[in-house]
GROMACS .gro file of C-alpha atoms in nm:
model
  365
    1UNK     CA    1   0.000   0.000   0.000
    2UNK     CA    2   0.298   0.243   0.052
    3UNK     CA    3   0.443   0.179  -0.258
    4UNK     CA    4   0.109   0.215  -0.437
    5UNK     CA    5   0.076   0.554  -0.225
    6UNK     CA    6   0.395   0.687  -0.347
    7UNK     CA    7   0.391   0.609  -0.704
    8UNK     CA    8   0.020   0.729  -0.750
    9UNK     CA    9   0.131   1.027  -0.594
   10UNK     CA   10   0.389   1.094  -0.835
   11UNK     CA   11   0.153   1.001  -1.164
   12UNK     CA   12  -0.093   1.267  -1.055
   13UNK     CA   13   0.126   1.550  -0.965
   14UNK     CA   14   0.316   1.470  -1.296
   15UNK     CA   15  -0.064   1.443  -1.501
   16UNK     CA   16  -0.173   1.724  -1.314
   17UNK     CA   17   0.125   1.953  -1.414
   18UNK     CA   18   0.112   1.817  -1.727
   19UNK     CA   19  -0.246   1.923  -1.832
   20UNK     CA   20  -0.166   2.258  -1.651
   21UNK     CA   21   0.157   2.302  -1.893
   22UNK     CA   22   0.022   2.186  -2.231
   23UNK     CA   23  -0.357   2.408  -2.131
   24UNK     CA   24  -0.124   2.732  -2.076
   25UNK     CA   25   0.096   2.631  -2.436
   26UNK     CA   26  -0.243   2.698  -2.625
   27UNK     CA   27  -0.199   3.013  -2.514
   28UNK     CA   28   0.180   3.052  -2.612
   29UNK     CA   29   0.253   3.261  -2.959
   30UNK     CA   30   0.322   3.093  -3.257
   31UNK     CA   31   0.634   3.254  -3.303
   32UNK     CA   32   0.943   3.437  -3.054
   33UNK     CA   33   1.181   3.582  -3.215
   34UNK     CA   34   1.530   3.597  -3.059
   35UNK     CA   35   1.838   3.802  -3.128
   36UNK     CA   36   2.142   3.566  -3.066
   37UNK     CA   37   2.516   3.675  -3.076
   38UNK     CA   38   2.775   3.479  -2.964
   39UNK     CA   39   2.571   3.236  -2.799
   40UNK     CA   40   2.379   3.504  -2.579
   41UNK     CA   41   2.050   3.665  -2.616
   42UNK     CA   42   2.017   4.031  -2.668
   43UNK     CA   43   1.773   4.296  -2.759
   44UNK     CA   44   1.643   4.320  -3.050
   45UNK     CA   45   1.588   4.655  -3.214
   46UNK     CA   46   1.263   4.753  -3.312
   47UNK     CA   47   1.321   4.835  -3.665
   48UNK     CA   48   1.335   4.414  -3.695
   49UNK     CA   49   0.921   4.463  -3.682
   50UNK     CA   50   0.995   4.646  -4.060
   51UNK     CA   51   1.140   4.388  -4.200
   52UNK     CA   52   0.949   4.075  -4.131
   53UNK     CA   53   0.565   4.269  -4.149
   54UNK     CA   54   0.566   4.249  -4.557
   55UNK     CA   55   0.596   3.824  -4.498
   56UNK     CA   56   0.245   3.699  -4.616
   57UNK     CA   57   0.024   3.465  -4.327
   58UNK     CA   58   0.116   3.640  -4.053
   59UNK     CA   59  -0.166   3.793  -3.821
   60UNK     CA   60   0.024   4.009  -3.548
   61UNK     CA   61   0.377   4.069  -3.439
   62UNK     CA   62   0.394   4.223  -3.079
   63UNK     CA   63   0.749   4.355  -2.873
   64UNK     CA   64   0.760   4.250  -2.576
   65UNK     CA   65   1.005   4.438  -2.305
   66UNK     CA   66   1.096   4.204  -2.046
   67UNK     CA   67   1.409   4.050  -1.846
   68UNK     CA   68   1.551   3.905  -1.514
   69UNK     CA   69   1.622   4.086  -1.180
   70UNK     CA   70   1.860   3.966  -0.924
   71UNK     CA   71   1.768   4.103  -0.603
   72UNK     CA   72   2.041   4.082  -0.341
   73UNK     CA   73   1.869   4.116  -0.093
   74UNK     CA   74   1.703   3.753  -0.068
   75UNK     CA   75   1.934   3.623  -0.326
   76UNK     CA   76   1.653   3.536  -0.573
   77UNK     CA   77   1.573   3.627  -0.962
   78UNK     CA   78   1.232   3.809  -1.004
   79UNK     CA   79   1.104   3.821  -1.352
   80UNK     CA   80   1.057   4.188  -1.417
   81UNK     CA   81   0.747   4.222  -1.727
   82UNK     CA   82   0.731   4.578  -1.902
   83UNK     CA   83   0.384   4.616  -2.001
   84UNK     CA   84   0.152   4.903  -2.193
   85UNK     CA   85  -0.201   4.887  -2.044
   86UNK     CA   86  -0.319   5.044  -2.401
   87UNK     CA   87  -0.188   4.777  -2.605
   88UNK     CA   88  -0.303   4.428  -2.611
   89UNK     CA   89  -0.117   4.125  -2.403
   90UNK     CA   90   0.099   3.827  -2.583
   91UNK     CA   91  -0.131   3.564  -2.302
   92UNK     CA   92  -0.478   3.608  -2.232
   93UNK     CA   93  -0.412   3.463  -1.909
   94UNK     CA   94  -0.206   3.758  -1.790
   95UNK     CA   95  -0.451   4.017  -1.959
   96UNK     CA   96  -0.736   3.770  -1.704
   97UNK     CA   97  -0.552   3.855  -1.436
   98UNK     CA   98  -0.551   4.247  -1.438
   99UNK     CA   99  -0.871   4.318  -1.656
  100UNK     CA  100  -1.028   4.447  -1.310
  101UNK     CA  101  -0.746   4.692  -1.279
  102UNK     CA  102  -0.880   5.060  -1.427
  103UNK     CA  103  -0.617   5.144  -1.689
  104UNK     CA  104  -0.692   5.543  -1.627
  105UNK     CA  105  -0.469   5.436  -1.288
  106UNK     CA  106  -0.185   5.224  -1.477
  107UNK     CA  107  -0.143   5.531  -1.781
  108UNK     CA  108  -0.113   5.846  -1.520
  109UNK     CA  109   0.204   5.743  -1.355
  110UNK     CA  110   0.525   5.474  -1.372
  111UNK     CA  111   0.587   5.422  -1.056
  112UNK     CA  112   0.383   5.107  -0.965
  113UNK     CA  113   0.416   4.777  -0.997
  114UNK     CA  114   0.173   4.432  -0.980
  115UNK     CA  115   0.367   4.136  -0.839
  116UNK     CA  116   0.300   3.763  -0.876
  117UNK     CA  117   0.221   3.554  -0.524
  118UNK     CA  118   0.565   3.473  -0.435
  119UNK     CA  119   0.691   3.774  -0.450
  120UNK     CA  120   0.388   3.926  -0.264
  121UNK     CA  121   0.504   3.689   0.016
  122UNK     CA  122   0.883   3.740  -0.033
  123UNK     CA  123   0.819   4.133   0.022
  124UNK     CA  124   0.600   4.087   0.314
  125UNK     CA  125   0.877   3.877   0.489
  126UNK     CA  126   1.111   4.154   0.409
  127UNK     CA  127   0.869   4.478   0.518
  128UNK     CA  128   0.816   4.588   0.148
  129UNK     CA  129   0.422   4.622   0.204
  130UNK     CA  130   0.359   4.924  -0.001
  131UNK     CA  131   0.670   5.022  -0.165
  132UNK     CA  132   0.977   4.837  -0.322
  133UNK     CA  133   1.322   4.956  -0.371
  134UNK     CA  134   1.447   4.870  -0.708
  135UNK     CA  135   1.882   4.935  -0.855
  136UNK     CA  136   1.940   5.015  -1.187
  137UNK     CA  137   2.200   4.918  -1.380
  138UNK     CA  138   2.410   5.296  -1.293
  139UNK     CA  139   2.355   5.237  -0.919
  140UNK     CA  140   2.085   5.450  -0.866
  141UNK     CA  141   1.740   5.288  -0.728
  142UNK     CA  142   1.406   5.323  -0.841
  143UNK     CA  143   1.058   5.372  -0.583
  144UNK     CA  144   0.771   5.117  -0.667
  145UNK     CA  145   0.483   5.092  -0.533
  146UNK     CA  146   0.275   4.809  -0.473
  147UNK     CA  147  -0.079   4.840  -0.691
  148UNK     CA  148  -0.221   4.480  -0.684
  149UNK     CA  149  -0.115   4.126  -0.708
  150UNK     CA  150  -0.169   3.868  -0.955
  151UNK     CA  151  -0.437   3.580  -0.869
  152UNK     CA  152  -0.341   3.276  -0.693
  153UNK     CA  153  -0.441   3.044  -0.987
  154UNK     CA  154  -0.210   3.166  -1.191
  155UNK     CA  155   0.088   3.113  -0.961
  156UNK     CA  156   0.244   2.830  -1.161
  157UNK     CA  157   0.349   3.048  -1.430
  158UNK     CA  158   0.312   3.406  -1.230
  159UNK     CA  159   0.485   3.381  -0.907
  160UNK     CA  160   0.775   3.531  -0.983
  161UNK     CA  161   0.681   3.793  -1.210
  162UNK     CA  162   0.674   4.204  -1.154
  163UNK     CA  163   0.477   4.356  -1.381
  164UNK     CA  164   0.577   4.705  -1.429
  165UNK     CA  165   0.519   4.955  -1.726
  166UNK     CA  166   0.749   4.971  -2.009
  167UNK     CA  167   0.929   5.254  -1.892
  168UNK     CA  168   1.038   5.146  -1.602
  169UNK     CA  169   1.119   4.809  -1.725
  170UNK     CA  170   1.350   4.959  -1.966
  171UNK     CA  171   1.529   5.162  -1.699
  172UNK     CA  172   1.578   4.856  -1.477
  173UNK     CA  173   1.705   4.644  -1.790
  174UNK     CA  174   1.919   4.903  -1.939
  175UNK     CA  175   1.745   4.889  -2.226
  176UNK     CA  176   1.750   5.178  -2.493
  177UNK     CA  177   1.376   5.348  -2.636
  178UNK     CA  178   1.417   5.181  -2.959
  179UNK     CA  179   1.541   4.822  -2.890
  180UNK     CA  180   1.309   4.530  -2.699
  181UNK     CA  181   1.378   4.197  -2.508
  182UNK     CA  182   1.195   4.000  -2.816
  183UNK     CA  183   0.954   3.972  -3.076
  184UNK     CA  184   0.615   3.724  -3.094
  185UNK     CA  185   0.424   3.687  -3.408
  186UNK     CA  186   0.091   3.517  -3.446
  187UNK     CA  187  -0.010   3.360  -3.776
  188UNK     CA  188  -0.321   3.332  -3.966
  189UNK     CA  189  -0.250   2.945  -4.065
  190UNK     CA  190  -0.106   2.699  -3.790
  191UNK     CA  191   0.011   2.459  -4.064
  192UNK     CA  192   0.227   2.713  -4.163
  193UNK     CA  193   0.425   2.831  -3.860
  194UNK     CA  194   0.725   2.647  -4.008
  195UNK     CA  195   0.772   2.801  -4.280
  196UNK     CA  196   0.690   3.180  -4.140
  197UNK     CA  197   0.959   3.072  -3.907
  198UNK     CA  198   1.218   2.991  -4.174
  199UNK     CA  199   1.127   3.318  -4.364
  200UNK     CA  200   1.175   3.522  -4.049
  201UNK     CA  201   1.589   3.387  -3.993
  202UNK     CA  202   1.612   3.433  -4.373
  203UNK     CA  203   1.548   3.798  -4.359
  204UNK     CA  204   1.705   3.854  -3.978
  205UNK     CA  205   2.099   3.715  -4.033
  206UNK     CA  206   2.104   3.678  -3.647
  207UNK     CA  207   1.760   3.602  -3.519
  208UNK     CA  208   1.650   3.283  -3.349
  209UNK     CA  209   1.296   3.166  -3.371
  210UNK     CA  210   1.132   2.995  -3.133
  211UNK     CA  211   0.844   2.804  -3.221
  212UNK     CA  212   0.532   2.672  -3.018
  213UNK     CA  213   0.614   2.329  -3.082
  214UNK     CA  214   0.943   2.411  -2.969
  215UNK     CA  215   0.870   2.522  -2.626
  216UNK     CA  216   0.600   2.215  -2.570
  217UNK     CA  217   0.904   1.973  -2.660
  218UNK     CA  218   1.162   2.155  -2.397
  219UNK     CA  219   0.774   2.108  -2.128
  220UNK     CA  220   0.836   1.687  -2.189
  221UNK     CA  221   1.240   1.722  -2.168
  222UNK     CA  222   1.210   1.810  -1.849
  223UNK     CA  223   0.902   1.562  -1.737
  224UNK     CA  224   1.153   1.328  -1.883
  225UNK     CA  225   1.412   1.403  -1.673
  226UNK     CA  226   1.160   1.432  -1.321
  227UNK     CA  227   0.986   1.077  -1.419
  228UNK     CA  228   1.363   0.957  -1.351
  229UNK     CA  229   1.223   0.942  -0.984
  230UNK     CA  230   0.908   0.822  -1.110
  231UNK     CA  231   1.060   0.533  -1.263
  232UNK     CA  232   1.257   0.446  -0.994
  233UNK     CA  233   0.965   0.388  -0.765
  234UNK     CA  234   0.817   0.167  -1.032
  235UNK     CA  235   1.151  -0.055  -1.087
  236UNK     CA  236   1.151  -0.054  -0.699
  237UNK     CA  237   0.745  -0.182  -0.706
  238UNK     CA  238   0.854  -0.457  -0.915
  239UNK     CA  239   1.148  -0.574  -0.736
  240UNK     CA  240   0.903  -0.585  -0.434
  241UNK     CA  241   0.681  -0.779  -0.555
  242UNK     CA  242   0.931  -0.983  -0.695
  243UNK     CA  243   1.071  -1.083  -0.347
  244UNK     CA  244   0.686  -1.136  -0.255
  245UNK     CA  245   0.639  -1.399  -0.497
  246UNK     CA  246   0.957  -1.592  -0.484
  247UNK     CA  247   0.943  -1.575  -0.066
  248UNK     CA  248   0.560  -1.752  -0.133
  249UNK     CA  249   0.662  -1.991  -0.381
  250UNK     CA  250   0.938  -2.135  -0.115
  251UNK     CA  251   0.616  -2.242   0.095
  252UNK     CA  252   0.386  -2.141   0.307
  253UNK     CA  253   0.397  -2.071   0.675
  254UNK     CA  254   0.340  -2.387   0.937
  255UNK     CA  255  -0.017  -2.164   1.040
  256UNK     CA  256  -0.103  -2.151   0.677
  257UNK     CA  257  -0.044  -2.527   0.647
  258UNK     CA  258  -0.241  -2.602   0.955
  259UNK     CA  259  -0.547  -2.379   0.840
  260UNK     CA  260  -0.552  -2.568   0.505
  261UNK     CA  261  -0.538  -2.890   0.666
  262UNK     CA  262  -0.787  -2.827   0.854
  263UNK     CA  263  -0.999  -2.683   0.558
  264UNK     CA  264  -0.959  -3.042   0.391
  265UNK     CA  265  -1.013  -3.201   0.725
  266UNK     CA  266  -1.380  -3.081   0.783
  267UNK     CA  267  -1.434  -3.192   0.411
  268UNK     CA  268  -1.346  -2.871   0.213
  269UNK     CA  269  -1.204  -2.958  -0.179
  270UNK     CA  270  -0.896  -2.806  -0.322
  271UNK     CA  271  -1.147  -2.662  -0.568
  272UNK     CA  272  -1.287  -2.480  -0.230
  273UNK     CA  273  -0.974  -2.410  -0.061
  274UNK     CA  274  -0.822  -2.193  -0.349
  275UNK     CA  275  -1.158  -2.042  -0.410
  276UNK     CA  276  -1.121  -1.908  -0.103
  277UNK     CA  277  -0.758  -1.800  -0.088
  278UNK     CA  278  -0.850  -1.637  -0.425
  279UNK     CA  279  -1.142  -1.427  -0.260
  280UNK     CA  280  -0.905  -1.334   0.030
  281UNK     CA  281  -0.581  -1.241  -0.160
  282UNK     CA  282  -0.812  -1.036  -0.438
  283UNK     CA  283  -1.000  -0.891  -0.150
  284UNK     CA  284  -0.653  -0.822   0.042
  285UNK     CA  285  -0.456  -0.668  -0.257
  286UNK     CA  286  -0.744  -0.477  -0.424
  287UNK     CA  287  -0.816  -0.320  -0.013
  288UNK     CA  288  -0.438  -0.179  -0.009
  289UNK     CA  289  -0.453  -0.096  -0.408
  290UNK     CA  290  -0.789   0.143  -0.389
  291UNK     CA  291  -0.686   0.262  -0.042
  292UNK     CA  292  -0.327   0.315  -0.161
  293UNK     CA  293  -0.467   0.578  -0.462
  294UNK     CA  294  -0.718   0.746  -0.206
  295UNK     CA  295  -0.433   0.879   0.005
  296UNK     CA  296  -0.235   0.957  -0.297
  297UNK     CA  297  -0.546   1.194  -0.410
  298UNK     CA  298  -0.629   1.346  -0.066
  299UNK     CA  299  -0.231   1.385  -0.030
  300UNK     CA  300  -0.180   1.562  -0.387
  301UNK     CA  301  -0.511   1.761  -0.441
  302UNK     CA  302  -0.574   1.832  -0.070
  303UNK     CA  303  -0.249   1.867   0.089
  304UNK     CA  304  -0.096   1.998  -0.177
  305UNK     CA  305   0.165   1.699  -0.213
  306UNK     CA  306   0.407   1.891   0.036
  307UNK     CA  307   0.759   1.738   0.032
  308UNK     CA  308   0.735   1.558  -0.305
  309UNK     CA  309   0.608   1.826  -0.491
  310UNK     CA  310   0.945   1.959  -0.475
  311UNK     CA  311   1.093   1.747  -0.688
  312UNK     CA  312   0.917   1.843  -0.976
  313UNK     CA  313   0.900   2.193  -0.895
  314UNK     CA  314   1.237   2.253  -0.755
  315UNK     CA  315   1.367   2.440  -0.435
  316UNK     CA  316   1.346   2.772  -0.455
  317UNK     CA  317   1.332   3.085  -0.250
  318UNK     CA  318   1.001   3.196  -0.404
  319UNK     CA  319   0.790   2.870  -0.314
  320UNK     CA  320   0.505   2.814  -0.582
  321UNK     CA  321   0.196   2.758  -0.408
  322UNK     CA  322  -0.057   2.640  -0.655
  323UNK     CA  323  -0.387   2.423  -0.648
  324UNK     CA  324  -0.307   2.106  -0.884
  325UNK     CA  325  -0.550   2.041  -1.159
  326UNK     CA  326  -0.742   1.720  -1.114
  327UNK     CA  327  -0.586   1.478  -1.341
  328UNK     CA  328  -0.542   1.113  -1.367
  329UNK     CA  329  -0.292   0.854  -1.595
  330UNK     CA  330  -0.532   0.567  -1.587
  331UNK     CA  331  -0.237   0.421  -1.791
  332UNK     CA  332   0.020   0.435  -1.530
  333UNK     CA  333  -0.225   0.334  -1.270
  334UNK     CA  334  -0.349   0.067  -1.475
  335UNK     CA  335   0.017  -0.025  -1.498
  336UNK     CA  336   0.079  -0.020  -1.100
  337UNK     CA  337  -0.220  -0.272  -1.086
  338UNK     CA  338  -0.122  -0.485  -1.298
  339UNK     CA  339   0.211  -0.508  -1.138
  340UNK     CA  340   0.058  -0.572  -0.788
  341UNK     CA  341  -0.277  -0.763  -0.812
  342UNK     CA  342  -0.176  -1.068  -1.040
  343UNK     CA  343   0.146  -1.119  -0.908
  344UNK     CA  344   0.019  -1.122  -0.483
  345UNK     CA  345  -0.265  -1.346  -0.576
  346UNK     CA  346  -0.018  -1.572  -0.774
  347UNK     CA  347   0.170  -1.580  -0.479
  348UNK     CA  348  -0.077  -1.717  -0.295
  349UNK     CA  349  -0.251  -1.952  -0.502
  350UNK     CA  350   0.020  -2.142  -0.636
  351UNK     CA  351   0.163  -2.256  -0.272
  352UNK     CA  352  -0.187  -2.308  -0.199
  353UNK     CA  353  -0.245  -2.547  -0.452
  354UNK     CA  354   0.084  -2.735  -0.411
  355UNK     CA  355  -0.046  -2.791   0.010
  356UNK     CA  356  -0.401  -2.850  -0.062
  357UNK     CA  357  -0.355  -3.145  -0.312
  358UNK     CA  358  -0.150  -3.347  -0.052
  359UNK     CA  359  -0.327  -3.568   0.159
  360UNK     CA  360  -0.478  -3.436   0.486
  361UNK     CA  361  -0.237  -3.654   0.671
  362UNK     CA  362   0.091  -3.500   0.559
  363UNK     CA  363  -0.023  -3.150   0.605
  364UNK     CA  364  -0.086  -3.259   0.930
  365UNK     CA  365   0.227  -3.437   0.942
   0.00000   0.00000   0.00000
């Protein structure tokens, strides 16, 4: 039942991020576009939006100002997200989570900012309730103040992101009027992302595009590398059951004996016997099986999976606290049953059968 316990545990925390990952990819652009020199990602300048706007099929192309903040302080990397509340947002998501923000508030000043849960909580461990102290790249630091925060919902993707306007953004970044982190472009036809794509670096010598598709296949990289541990539960359910089975098949014990002697004794048939050690195994193993997976779903979707959970999300000073989507892999499941069930009641039955066709006498004996 442990074993079932853990290894349920770690399907639905791995389906549940899963469905929460490839959900939020719909909402992904087609198309980033990336200026790469020397290995390293830099800004792009804004004249790039000239060149590729002529290429037929595509719907929108939208600069986004954005970048990473180290801050000292806690020793953590915020993600700090310029944004214009006039122009439209690259994830409807985001735009979700501020639509009940008045814009007339966001356009008359710069000096605000909306931060994502953890750093909510990160700033209220510190004392930055209401305002922020931000350093530029010259040394000189900038005065936020808090406006809102993002919803808890979103926290998986949002809870360590600033959002701040554009302005500031660039000031914190070092980043010049005409130049931006990176492009996204939307197309008109799906089918023909790839080939948008392959215009795009034809026309922009040093630009990297990032696809969709791209970005969903980095999502399973790493679920390949975290259902490492899964996997090792799994090879560690087998080998369990394993030493189950081969322990059984040695014999059974001298009170096991005795009870099926008995059995035969008071005029019970082998035919009975193993019908009933078949009824008591199933009913044993299928017990620990179904009460195995409850505890696994009360532990992941009520709990919160606290101490696992960690390994797929990572430690970190800004803890994501998130609600799980409900999600199960009846495939995996179907997999740890049919590595537990057969083999237990196999384990029984066989030894069974081997005692309860001997005479009554040598059981006895």
């Amino acid at each position: 039942m442990v074993l079932v316990f853990f290894i349920a545990s770690a399907s639905f925390i791995t389906a549940s991020i899963k469905k929460e990952l490839i959900l939020t990819h719909e909402e992904l652009p087609d198309i980033v576009i990336q200026r790469v020199i020397g290995g390293r990602q830099q800004y792009i300048p804004m004249d790039y939006i000239d060149k590729i706007v002529s290429i037929p099929g595509i719907k929108s192309i939208l600069p986004r100002v954005w970048g990473y903040y180290y801050f000292d302080y806690s020793g953590v990397n915020f993600s700090i997200v310029g944004i214009d509340p006039l122009e439209p947002f690259y994830k409807k998501s985001l735009e979700e989570n501020i639509k009940h923000i008045k814009t007339d508030d966001l356009i008359k000043r710069d000096d605000w900012m909306i931060l994502g849960n953890g750093v909510r909580r990160l700033f209220s461990e510190i004392g930055y309730v209401d305002y922020a102290y931000f350093k530029k790249p010259n040394g000189e630091y900038i005065k936020l103040r808090r406006f809102d925060y993002l919803t808890q919902e979103s926290a998986i993707f949002t809870n360590d992101i600033i959002l701040i306007s554009q302005n500031t953004a660039r000031k914190l970044l070092g980043m010049d009027d005409d130049y931006v982190s990176d492009i996204v472009v939307n197309v008109y036809n799906k089918n023909e992302v790839v080939t948008i794509a392959a215009k795009i670096r034809d026309i922009l010598k040093d630009a990297r595009t990032v696809t969709k598709k791209d970005v969903l296949n980095s999502y399973q990289n790493v679920f390949n590398y975290k259902l490492g541990f899964f996997i090792t539960l799994f090879g560690v359910l087998i080998f369990t059951m394993m030493v189950i089975v081969i322990d059984k098949l040695g014999g059974l014990s001298e009170t096991e004996k005795l009870e099926i002697g008995v059995l035969k004794a008071t005029g019970w048939t082998t035919s009975d016997v193993l019908r009933l050690k078949f009824y008591e195994s199933s009913f044993l193993v299928l017990q620990a099986f179904i009460i195995g997976v409850l505890l696994a779903v009360i532990y992941v979707y009520i709990l919160k999976a606290p101490i696992m959970m960690n390994i797929f999300s990572g430690y970190a000073s800004l803890k994501t606290e998130y609600q799980l989507i409900f999600a199960v892999d009846f495939k995996t499941l179907f997999l740890i049953f049919i590595a537990i069930v057969p083999f237990y009641i196999a384990a029984i039955i066989i030894p069974t059968y081997r005692i309860a066709t001997l005479d009554t006498y040598e059981v006895f004996k």
